[in-house]
N, CA and C of each residue as an Amber inpcrd file, in Angstrom:
protein
   510
 -27.3370000  99.9100000   8.4800000 -28.6320000  99.4400000   7.7040000
 -28.4260000 100.2130000   6.3420000 -28.6000000 101.4790000   6.2030000
 -28.7490000 102.1920000   4.9510000 -27.5560000 101.8480000   4.2090000
 -26.3510000 101.6030000   4.5710000 -25.1370000 101.0410000   3.6120000
 -25.6650000  99.7670000   2.8970000 -26.0640000  98.8190000   3.7440000
 -26.5950000  97.4080000   3.3630000 -27.6540000  97.3690000   2.3350000
 -28.8190000  98.4120000   2.8250000 -29.6840000  98.7490000   1.7350000
 -29.2100000  99.2060000   0.3290000 -28.3460000  99.8930000   0.5080000
 -27.6770000 100.9000000  -0.7060000 -27.1730000  99.6220000  -1.5030000
 -26.3180000  98.8530000  -1.0560000 -25.6630000  97.6010000  -1.8510000
 -26.5560000  96.8440000  -2.3320000 -27.5290000  96.4350000  -1.6530000
 -28.7890000  95.6550000  -2.4040000 -29.4460000  96.4430000  -3.5980000
 -29.6590000  97.7100000  -3.2920000 -30.2420000  98.6210000  -4.4770000
 -29.5510000  98.6320000  -5.5960000 -28.1030000  98.9440000  -5.1910000
 -27.0210000  99.0230000  -6.5140000 -26.7430000  97.8430000  -7.3840000
 -26.7870000  96.5180000  -6.3730000 -26.6600000  95.5440000  -7.2470000
 -28.0070000  95.1610000  -8.0560000 -29.1710000  95.2980000  -7.6410000
 -30.2840000  94.9230000  -8.1310000 -30.4720000  95.8870000  -9.2510000
 -30.0560000  97.2760000  -9.3010000 -30.0790000  97.9870000 -10.3980000
 -29.6320000  97.4070000 -11.3660000 -28.1820000  97.2140000 -11.0190000
 -27.0500000  96.6090000 -12.1250000 -27.4580000  95.2270000 -12.9520000
 -28.0040000  94.1810000 -12.1050000 -27.9470000  93.1330000 -12.2750000
 -29.5920000  92.9330000 -13.4170000 -30.4250000  93.9110000 -13.0520000
 -31.6490000  93.7380000 -13.6390000 -31.6320000  94.9720000 -14.7980000
 -30.6700000  95.3810000 -15.1930000 -30.7750000  96.3420000 -16.3100000
 -30.3920000  95.8250000 -17.6670000 -31.0800000  96.8210000 -18.4220000
 -30.8050000  96.4870000 -19.9180000 -30.2360000  97.4060000 -20.6020000
 -30.0180000  98.6650000 -19.8830000 -29.5060000 100.0130000 -20.3320000
 -27.9490000 100.1710000 -19.5930000 -26.9720000 100.6330000 -20.3810000
 -25.8300000 100.8390000 -20.1170000 -25.5770000 102.0120000 -18.8420000
 -26.4420000 103.0190000 -18.9730000 -26.3830000 104.1340000 -18.1260000
 -27.1360000 103.5250000 -16.6170000 -28.0950000 102.6710000 -16.6640000
 -28.5770000 102.2740000 -15.6720000 -27.6330000 101.1690000 -14.7510000
 -27.1360000 100.4540000 -15.4290000 -26.1630000  99.4910000 -15.0430000
 -24.8090000 100.2870000 -14.4390000 -24.3140000 101.3270000 -15.0470000
 -23.3170000 102.1630000 -14.4470000 -23.7050000 102.8460000 -13.5550000
 -25.0520000 103.2140000 -13.0930000 -25.7220000 103.6690000 -11.8510000
 -25.4790000 102.7540000 -10.6940000 -26.0050000 101.5650000 -11.0870000
 -25.9850000 100.5430000  -9.9710000 -24.6270000 100.3090000  -9.4220000
 -23.5180000 100.2000000 -10.4300000 -22.2060000 100.2650000  -9.9770000
 -21.7850000 101.2090000  -8.9950000 -22.1010000 102.2450000  -9.4420000
 -21.6150000 103.6200000  -8.6820000 -22.3370000 103.4150000  -7.2660000
 -23.4510000 103.1670000  -7.3230000 -24.3190000 103.0330000  -5.6900000
 -23.4580000 101.9520000  -5.1980000 -23.0070000 100.8670000  -5.9400000
 -22.4210000 100.1290000  -4.8290000 -20.9970000 100.4990000  -4.3050000
 -20.2940000 101.2180000  -5.1960000 -19.1690000 102.0000000  -4.9120000
 -19.3850000 102.6620000  -3.6740000 -20.3300000 103.5340000  -3.9470000
 -20.4330000 104.7710000  -2.7070000 -20.9770000 104.0820000  -1.3830000
 -21.6420000 102.8600000  -1.4620000 -22.0880000 102.3600000  -0.3240000
 -21.1840000 101.5730000   0.3680000 -20.3430000 100.8740000  -0.3070000
 -19.3280000 100.1550000   0.4400000 -18.0150000 101.0000000   0.7930000
 -17.7810000 102.2810000   0.7240000 -16.6210000 102.7350000   1.0810000
 -16.8030000 103.2960000   2.6070000 -17.9470000 103.6890000   3.1530000
 -18.1220000 104.0020000   4.5460000 -17.8540000 102.7650000   5.4210000
 -18.1290000 101.5970000   4.9700000 -17.8930000 100.2600000   5.5140000
 -16.4360000  99.7590000   5.4430000 -15.7080000 100.0660000   4.4220000
 -14.3990000  99.9120000   4.3850000 -13.6030000 100.6780000   5.2860000
 -14.1800000 102.1960000   5.6270000 -13.3160000 103.0080000   6.2630000
 -13.8750000 103.1660000   7.8690000 -14.5730000 102.0220000   8.3680000
 -15.5650000 102.2930000   9.4610000 -14.6860000 102.5330000  10.5650000
 -13.5800000 101.9060000  10.4500000 -12.5400000 101.9800000  11.7700000
 -11.7130000 103.2240000  12.0160000 -11.6590000 104.0940000  11.1300000
 -11.1130000 105.1900000  10.9120000  -9.5530000 105.0750000  11.3760000
  -8.9020000 103.9070000  10.9640000  -7.4320000 103.4000000  11.1520000
  -7.0360000 103.9710000   9.5140000  -5.7050000 104.6630000   9.7790000
  -5.0960000 105.1090000   8.6630000  -5.1460000 103.9120000   7.6380000
  -5.1180000 102.6450000   8.1850000  -4.9190000 101.5290000   6.9770000
  -6.4300000 101.4850000   6.5290000  -7.5450000 101.6200000   7.1640000
  -8.5650000 101.5580000   6.4290000  -8.8270000 102.4720000   5.5650000
  -8.5860000 103.8160000   5.7480000  -8.8420000 104.9540000   5.0750000
  -7.9870000 104.8950000   3.8680000  -6.7800000 104.3080000   3.7470000
  -5.9430000 104.1370000   2.6120000  -6.5930000 102.8510000   1.4340000
  -7.1240000 101.9720000   2.3570000  -7.9930000 101.1260000   1.7270000
  -9.0990000 101.5890000   1.0140000  -9.9940000 102.3910000   1.8410000
 -11.0950000 102.9400000   0.9420000 -10.5820000 103.8410000  -0.0060000
  -9.6880000 104.7300000   0.0510000  -9.1590000 105.5920000  -1.2850000
  -8.7700000 104.6100000  -2.3240000  -8.0810000 103.6850000  -2.1470000
  -7.4630000 102.5380000  -3.1930000  -8.9200000 102.2100000  -3.6620000
  -9.7030000 101.7010000  -3.0130000 -10.9380000 100.8620000  -3.5710000
 -11.8100000 101.9590000  -4.4740000 -11.6540000 103.0780000  -3.9250000
 -12.6700000 104.3370000  -4.7270000 -11.8680000 104.4310000  -5.9580000
 -10.5550000 105.0140000  -5.8440000  -9.8300000 105.4080000  -7.2140000
 -10.0100000 104.0770000  -8.1980000  -9.6370000 102.8570000  -7.8590000
  -9.8390000 101.6950000  -8.7820000 -11.1790000 101.5300000  -9.2910000
 -12.2230000 101.6070000  -8.4120000 -13.5220000 101.4460000  -9.0710000
 -13.9760000 102.3480000  -9.8590000 -13.4440000 103.7070000  -9.4740000
 -13.9910000 105.1260000 -10.4300000 -13.6910000 105.0690000 -11.7860000
 -12.0230000 104.5440000 -11.8110000 -11.3640000 104.1560000 -12.9850000
 -12.2540000 103.3890000 -14.0250000 -12.4890000 102.2450000 -13.2140000
 -13.1090000 101.0150000 -13.9550000 -14.5920000 101.2950000 -14.2730000
 -15.3510000 102.1890000 -13.5500000 -16.7500000 102.7230000 -13.9720000
 -16.5100000 103.7260000 -15.0490000 -15.4340000 104.4480000 -15.2180000
 -15.1110000 105.6270000 -16.2390000 -14.9890000 104.5030000 -17.4690000
 -14.4460000 103.5080000 -17.6050000 -13.9500000 102.5910000 -18.4820000
 -15.3670000 101.7030000 -19.0560000 -16.0360000 101.5260000 -18.0010000
 -17.2580000 100.8480000 -18.5210000 -18.2670000 102.1340000 -19.2630000
 -18.3980000 103.1310000 -18.7140000 -19.2170000 104.0910000 -19.4390000
 -18.4880000 104.6590000 -20.7980000 -17.0410000 104.7620000 -20.6830000
 -16.4900000 104.8160000 -21.9830000 -16.8630000 103.8660000 -23.3220000
 -16.4880000 102.7540000 -22.7460000 -17.1100000 101.4400000 -23.7240000
 -18.2150000 101.7390000 -24.1650000 -19.2960000 101.7290000 -23.2420000
 -20.8100000 101.5830000 -23.9420000 -21.0000000 102.9690000 -24.6960000
 -20.4180000 104.1460000 -24.3050000 -20.5550000 105.2950000 -25.2550000
 -20.0490000 105.2340000 -26.4540000 -18.5050000 104.4260000 -26.6070000
 -18.1640000 104.0850000 -27.8990000 -18.9270000 103.1020000 -28.5950000
 -19.5390000 102.0290000 -28.0300000 -20.4220000 101.1570000 -28.6270000
 -21.3870000 101.8960000 -29.2400000 -22.2300000 102.7430000 -28.4800000
 -23.5140000 103.5110000 -28.8070000 -23.2660000 104.4940000 -30.0500000
 -21.8070000 104.8940000 -29.9620000 -21.7310000 105.9040000 -31.0940000
 -21.4000000 105.1550000 -32.4060000 -20.9100000 103.9200000 -32.4050000
 -20.6670000 103.0230000 -33.5710000 -22.0970000 102.2620000 -33.8410000
 -22.7780000 101.8240000 -32.8530000 -24.0700000 101.1010000 -33.2030000
 -25.2790000 101.7210000 -32.9360000 -25.3580000 102.8400000 -32.3460000
 -26.6230000 103.4530000 -32.2320000 -27.5300000 102.8960000 -30.9590000
 -26.8270000 101.8440000 -30.1950000 -27.5380000 100.8960000 -29.3140000
 -26.8740000 101.1340000 -27.8800000 -27.8170000 101.4680000 -26.8370000
 -27.2920000 101.3650000 -25.5220000 -27.7740000 100.2040000 -24.7350000
 -28.0930000  99.2780000 -25.4790000 -28.5860000  97.8160000 -25.0390000
 -27.1490000  97.2510000 -24.5310000 -27.3720000  96.5350000 -23.1880000
 -26.1340000  95.9190000 -22.9540000 -25.9030000  94.6400000 -23.8860000
 -26.7820000  94.0630000 -24.2180000 -26.3620000  92.8100000 -25.1680000
 -26.1720000  93.2530000 -26.4640000 -26.1290000  94.1480000 -27.0100000
 -25.6820000  94.4830000 -28.2590000 -24.2310000  95.4020000 -28.3890000
 -23.4500000  94.9380000 -27.5920000 -21.9830000  95.2410000 -27.3230000
 -21.0880000  94.5320000 -28.5510000 -21.2250000  95.2040000 -30.0310000
 -20.6480000  94.8400000 -31.1260000 -19.4280000  95.0600000 -31.5950000
 -19.1450000  96.4300000 -31.1840000 -17.9330000  97.0410000 -31.5540000
 -16.7570000  96.6600000 -30.8110000 -15.6640000  95.8420000 -31.6300000
 -14.7040000  95.5400000 -31.1640000 -13.8490000  95.9340000 -29.9680000
 -13.6680000  97.3490000 -30.2390000 -12.7510000  98.2070000 -29.4400000
 -13.6680000  98.2180000 -27.7850000 -14.6710000  98.6530000 -28.0490000
 -15.7690000  98.7390000 -26.9980000 -15.8440000  97.5390000 -26.0430000
 -15.7500000  96.0000000 -26.7530000 -15.4720000  94.8600000 -26.0180000
 -14.4130000  95.0490000 -25.1340000 -13.2970000  95.2680000 -26.0190000
 -11.8550000  95.0940000 -25.1100000 -11.8450000  96.0390000 -24.0580000
 -12.4510000  97.1800000 -24.2480000 -12.3610000  98.2760000 -23.4270000
 -13.3370000  97.5180000 -22.1060000 -14.4190000  97.1690000 -22.3490000
 -15.1160000  96.4760000 -21.3730000 -14.5740000  95.2690000 -20.6480000
 -13.9990000  94.3620000 -21.2660000 -13.4040000  93.4240000 -20.7250000
 -12.1650000  94.0470000 -19.6790000 -11.4460000  94.9290000 -20.0810000
 -10.7040000  95.4300000 -19.0860000 -11.2430000  96.0220000 -17.8300000
 -12.4750000  96.7300000 -17.9170000 -13.2760000  97.2310000 -16.9880000
 -13.6810000  96.5170000 -16.0990000 -14.0850000  95.2400000 -16.7100000
 -14.8300000  94.3740000 -15.7560000 -13.6520000  93.6910000 -14.8970000
 -12.5650000  93.3040000 -15.5200000 -11.2280000  92.8360000 -14.9140000
 -10.8940000  93.5050000 -13.8000000 -10.9710000  95.0710000 -14.0320000
 -10.5060000  95.9710000 -12.9800000 -11.3050000  95.8090000 -11.8410000
 -12.7960000  95.7920000 -12.0300000 -13.7200000  95.7320000 -11.0890000
 -13.8230000  94.4000000 -10.1880000 -13.4380000  93.4320000 -10.8180000
 -13.5020000  91.9530000 -10.1800000 -11.9080000  91.6700000  -9.6100000
 -11.1810000  92.4410000  -9.7230000  -9.6420000  92.2200000  -9.3080000
  -8.9710000  91.1290000 -10.2880000  -9.3700000  91.1670000 -11.3960000
  -8.6530000  90.0420000 -12.1860000  -7.1280000  90.3390000 -12.6520000
  -6.3770000  89.1730000 -12.9580000  -5.1620000  89.5880000 -13.5300000
  -5.4270000  90.0410000 -14.8970000  -4.7180000  91.3980000 -15.3150000
  -3.3570000  91.9070000 -14.6730000  -4.0580000  93.1510000 -13.7270000
  -5.1340000  93.2180000 -13.4240000  -5.7250000  94.5180000 -12.8580000
  -5.6970000  94.0190000 -11.1590000  -5.0720000  93.0700000 -10.7240000
  -5.4820000  92.5380000  -9.3610000  -4.6100000  93.3220000  -8.1130000
  -3.9300000  93.9800000  -8.3690000  -3.0830000  94.3980000  -7.3660000
  -3.6230000  95.4840000  -6.2310000  -4.6440000  96.0660000  -6.6940000
  -5.2690000  96.8250000  -5.7760000  -6.0570000  95.7250000  -4.4800000
  -6.4000000  94.7180000  -4.9160000  -7.5890000  94.0410000  -4.1340000
  -6.8960000  93.3180000  -2.9320000  -5.6260000  92.7420000  -2.7090000
  -5.0000000  92.4100000  -1.5290000  -4.8910000  93.5410000  -0.4730000
  -4.5380000  94.8760000  -1.1580000  -4.2940000  95.7500000  -0.3060000
  -5.7310000  96.3440000   0.2820000  -6.5700000  96.2900000  -0.2820000
  -7.9780000  96.8370000   0.0640000  -8.3580000  95.9450000   1.0950000
  -8.1310000  94.6120000   0.7890000  -8.7460000  93.4940000   1.9040000
  -7.8970000  93.4380000   3.2570000  -6.5500000  93.7450000   3.0800000
  -5.7400000  94.0380000   4.5580000  -6.1950000  95.1860000   5.0720000
  -6.6830000  96.5020000   4.3380000  -6.8760000  97.3630000   5.0670000
  -8.3480000  97.3910000   5.8530000  -9.2120000  96.4310000   5.2810000
 -10.6160000  96.2750000   5.6210000 -10.9450000  95.3200000   6.9470000
 -11.9460000  95.4060000   7.5560000 -12.3010000  94.2910000   8.6820000
 -12.6820000  93.0460000   8.0480000 -12.8180000  91.8580000   8.7220000
 -13.0260000  90.7130000   7.9800000 -14.5450000  90.4200000   7.4940000
 -15.4730000  91.1820000   8.0460000 -16.8030000  91.0510000   7.1940000
 -16.8260000  91.9160000   5.8700000 -16.0600000  93.2640000   6.3220000
 -16.1790000  93.7520000   4.8110000 -15.2830000  93.3420000   3.9060000
 -14.1500000  92.5740000   4.2350000 -13.4880000  91.8930000   3.0990000
 -14.3640000  90.6450000   2.7900000 -14.9890000  89.8340000   3.6020000
 -15.9440000  88.7080000   2.9070000 -17.1430000  89.4170000   1.9060000
 -17.5080000  90.7410000   2.0840000 -18.7590000  91.6020000   1.5270000
 -17.6980000  91.7280000  -0.0020000 -16.5500000  92.1550000   0.0590000
 -15.9880000  92.7680000  -1.2920000 -15.4970000  91.6090000  -1.8190000
 -15.2760000  90.1580000  -1.4400000 -15.0380000  89.3390000  -2.0320000
 -15.9750000  88.1820000  -2.7070000 -17.2170000  88.6440000  -2.1870000
 -18.3730000  87.8200000  -2.4830000 -19.4200000  88.9440000  -3.1510000
 -20.0420000  89.2870000  -2.4370000 -21.5600000  90.1370000  -2.9850000
 -21.0140000  91.2500000  -4.0580000 -19.9190000  91.7930000  -3.7590000
 -19.7430000  92.7250000  -4.8010000 -19.0750000  92.5000000  -5.9460000
 -18.9500000  91.1050000  -6.3040000 -18.7600000  90.5750000  -7.4430000
 -19.7510000  90.4710000  -8.2510000 -20.9190000  90.2080000  -7.7410000
 -22.2560000  89.7210000  -8.4780000 -22.4530000  90.7190000  -9.7540000
 -22.4910000  92.0130000  -9.5280000 -23.0810000  93.0380000 -10.4010000
 -21.9540000  92.7340000 -11.7610000 -20.6060000  93.3180000 -11.2210000
 -19.4350000  92.8430000 -12.5190000 -19.7560000  91.5810000 -13.4370000
 -20.0240000  90.5320000 -12.6600000 -19.9940000  89.1030000 -13.1860000
 -21.1960000  88.9270000 -14.0540000 -22.5010000  89.5140000 -13.3620000
 -23.6410000  89.8170000 -14.5320000 -23.3990000  90.5180000 -15.7800000
 -22.6360000  91.5280000 -15.6680000 -22.5810000  92.3150000 -16.8210000
 -21.5070000  91.5370000 -17.8550000 -20.7390000  90.7350000 -17.4050000
 -19.7130000  89.8950000 -17.8520000 -20.7210000  88.7410000 -18.6710000
 -21.6950000  88.2310000 -17.9180000 -22.2780000  87.2310000 -18.6030000
 -23.4240000  87.7600000 -19.5930000 -23.8730000  89.0400000 -19.3910000
 -24.5900000  89.5110000 -20.3190000 -24.0240000  89.9760000 -21.7380000
 -22.7250000  90.1620000 -21.5870000 -22.3030000  90.5680000 -22.8720000
 -21.1890000  89.6190000 -23.1910000 -21.2600000  88.3760000 -22.8820000
 -20.2950000  87.3230000 -22.9290000 -20.1830000  86.8290000 -24.7360000
 -21.2140000  87.0670000 -25.2050000 -21.3980000  86.5530000 -26.7820000
 -20.5540000  87.5650000 -27.6140000 -20.1780000  88.6220000 -27.0300000
 -19.6380000  89.7290000 -28.0420000 -17.9980000  90.1210000 -27.5780000
 -17.6310000  89.2670000 -26.2220000 -16.2950000  89.4710000 -25.8510000
 -15.4340000  88.4170000 -26.3930000 -13.9840000  88.5200000 -26.1550000
 -12.9270000  87.8780000 -27.0690000 -13.0080000  86.6250000 -26.1020000
 -13.4000000  85.3510000 -26.4260000 -13.4530000  84.1580000 -25.6590000
 -11.8420000  83.7620000 -25.3280000 -10.9910000  84.0330000 -26.1370000
  -9.6630000  83.5000000 -25.8100000  -8.8710000  84.6000000 -24.9280000
  -9.3230000  85.9460000 -25.0280000  -8.7850000  86.9010000 -23.8350000
  -9.3610000  86.3820000 -22.4470000 -10.7700000  86.1190000 -22.4340000
 -11.4150000  85.7260000 -21.0980000 -10.5090000  84.4040000 -20.4830000
 -10.4640000  83.3290000 -21.4190000  -9.9070000  82.2800000 -20.9100000
  -8.7370000  82.6070000 -20.6510000  -7.8370000  83.3270000 -21.0270000
  -6.3730000  83.5390000 -20.6350000  -6.5440000  84.3160000 -19.4260000
  -7.5370000  85.6080000 -19.1530000  -7.7240000  86.0530000 -17.7400000
  -8.0020000  85.1740000 -16.9480000  -8.8420000  84.1960000 -17.0570000
  -9.4300000  83.2910000 -16.1390000  -8.3130000  82.3210000 -15.4840000
  -7.5300000  81.7290000 -16.6030000  -6.6360000  80.6380000 -16.0060000
  -5.2900000  81.5460000 -15.6690000  -5.0500000  82.6950000 -16.0770000
  -3.9270000  83.2950000 -15.0870000  -4.4800000  83.9720000 -13.8800000
  -5.5690000  84.3080000 -13.3040000  -6.0860000  84.6390000 -12.4360000
  -6.4410000  83.6160000 -11.3420000  -6.6810000  82.2880000 -11.7460000
  -6.5740000  81.0550000 -10.9920000  -5.0410000  80.8530000 -10.6170000
  -4.4750000  80.9400000 -11.3710000  -3.0210000  80.2430000 -11.2890000
  -2.4460000  81.4450000 -10.3070000  -2.2340000  82.4940000 -10.5080000
  -1.7540000  83.6190000  -9.7750000  -2.4260000  83.5330000  -8.2660000
  -3.7090000  83.5190000  -8.4080000  -4.5720000  83.6180000  -6.9580000
  -3.8520000  82.2750000  -6.1720000  -3.8050000  81.3950000  -6.5760000
  -3.4420000  80.2080000  -5.9020000  -2.2460000  80.2360000  -5.5680000
  -1.0820000  80.6300000  -6.3600000   0.2390000  80.8700000  -6.2150000
   0.3640000  81.8360000  -4.9230000  -0.1470000  82.8560000  -5.2570000
   0.1910000  84.0390000  -4.0280000  -0.7600000  83.6050000  -2.8270000
  -1.8980000  82.7340000  -2.9760000  -2.5320000  82.5620000  -1.7200000
  -1.3300000  81.7530000  -0.8230000  -0.3320000  81.0450000  -1.2310000
   0.2750000  80.0220000  -0.5240000   1.2690000  80.8090000   0.3010000
   1.6030000  82.0890000   0.0250000   2.4720000  83.1300000   0.7120000
   1.6680000  83.7920000   1.9430000   0.2670000  83.5760000   2.0640000
  -0.6260000  84.3010000   2.9350000  -0.5270000  83.9570000   4.4510000
  -0.3450000  84.7700000   5.3980000  -0.4090000  84.4340000   6.5790000
  -1.6030000  84.8700000   7.5740000  -2.5320000  85.5020000   6.8620000
  -3.5380000  86.0730000   7.5410000  -4.8110000  85.5220000   6.8140000
  -5.8950000  85.4920000   7.4620000  -7.0150000  85.0790000   7.0030000
  -7.8070000  85.7660000   5.9280000  -7.6810000  86.8880000   6.0070000
  -8.0450000  87.8070000   5.1100000  -7.2340000  87.7250000   3.8320000
């Protein structure tokens, strides 16, 4: 119950935030709340999945914080909707792609799902995607549209192609 409450709190903080530090805080709360759910079975595969999830999410959160600090350094604004520096926008696109498991940062996601239970995999595949997608939506006017379109097409194509090889429900 406490982990589900923490997930709801982290998602709510990120989705309703206008300041980068609060959005980052919500993303970190989500990451820390889902780790015990992934490693609940104490199976070595689940612990490995939790470790991979933590490392990827920590790296992506670091990139989110770095892009927001770089943008604030150049513009003086910590507002999420004021992401105007091109380098910051590119770093943020990479960070959100990592958090969502989009191409070319997708290799961690199938391995984490394979080490998780079915319900945790469902949670990772749905509810844990809302906060990064919200950040993507709030900064979409300053992100490179051709890069986003390329990532979306490659993710859909590669996901469908790799899905043909799957023999497990997860």
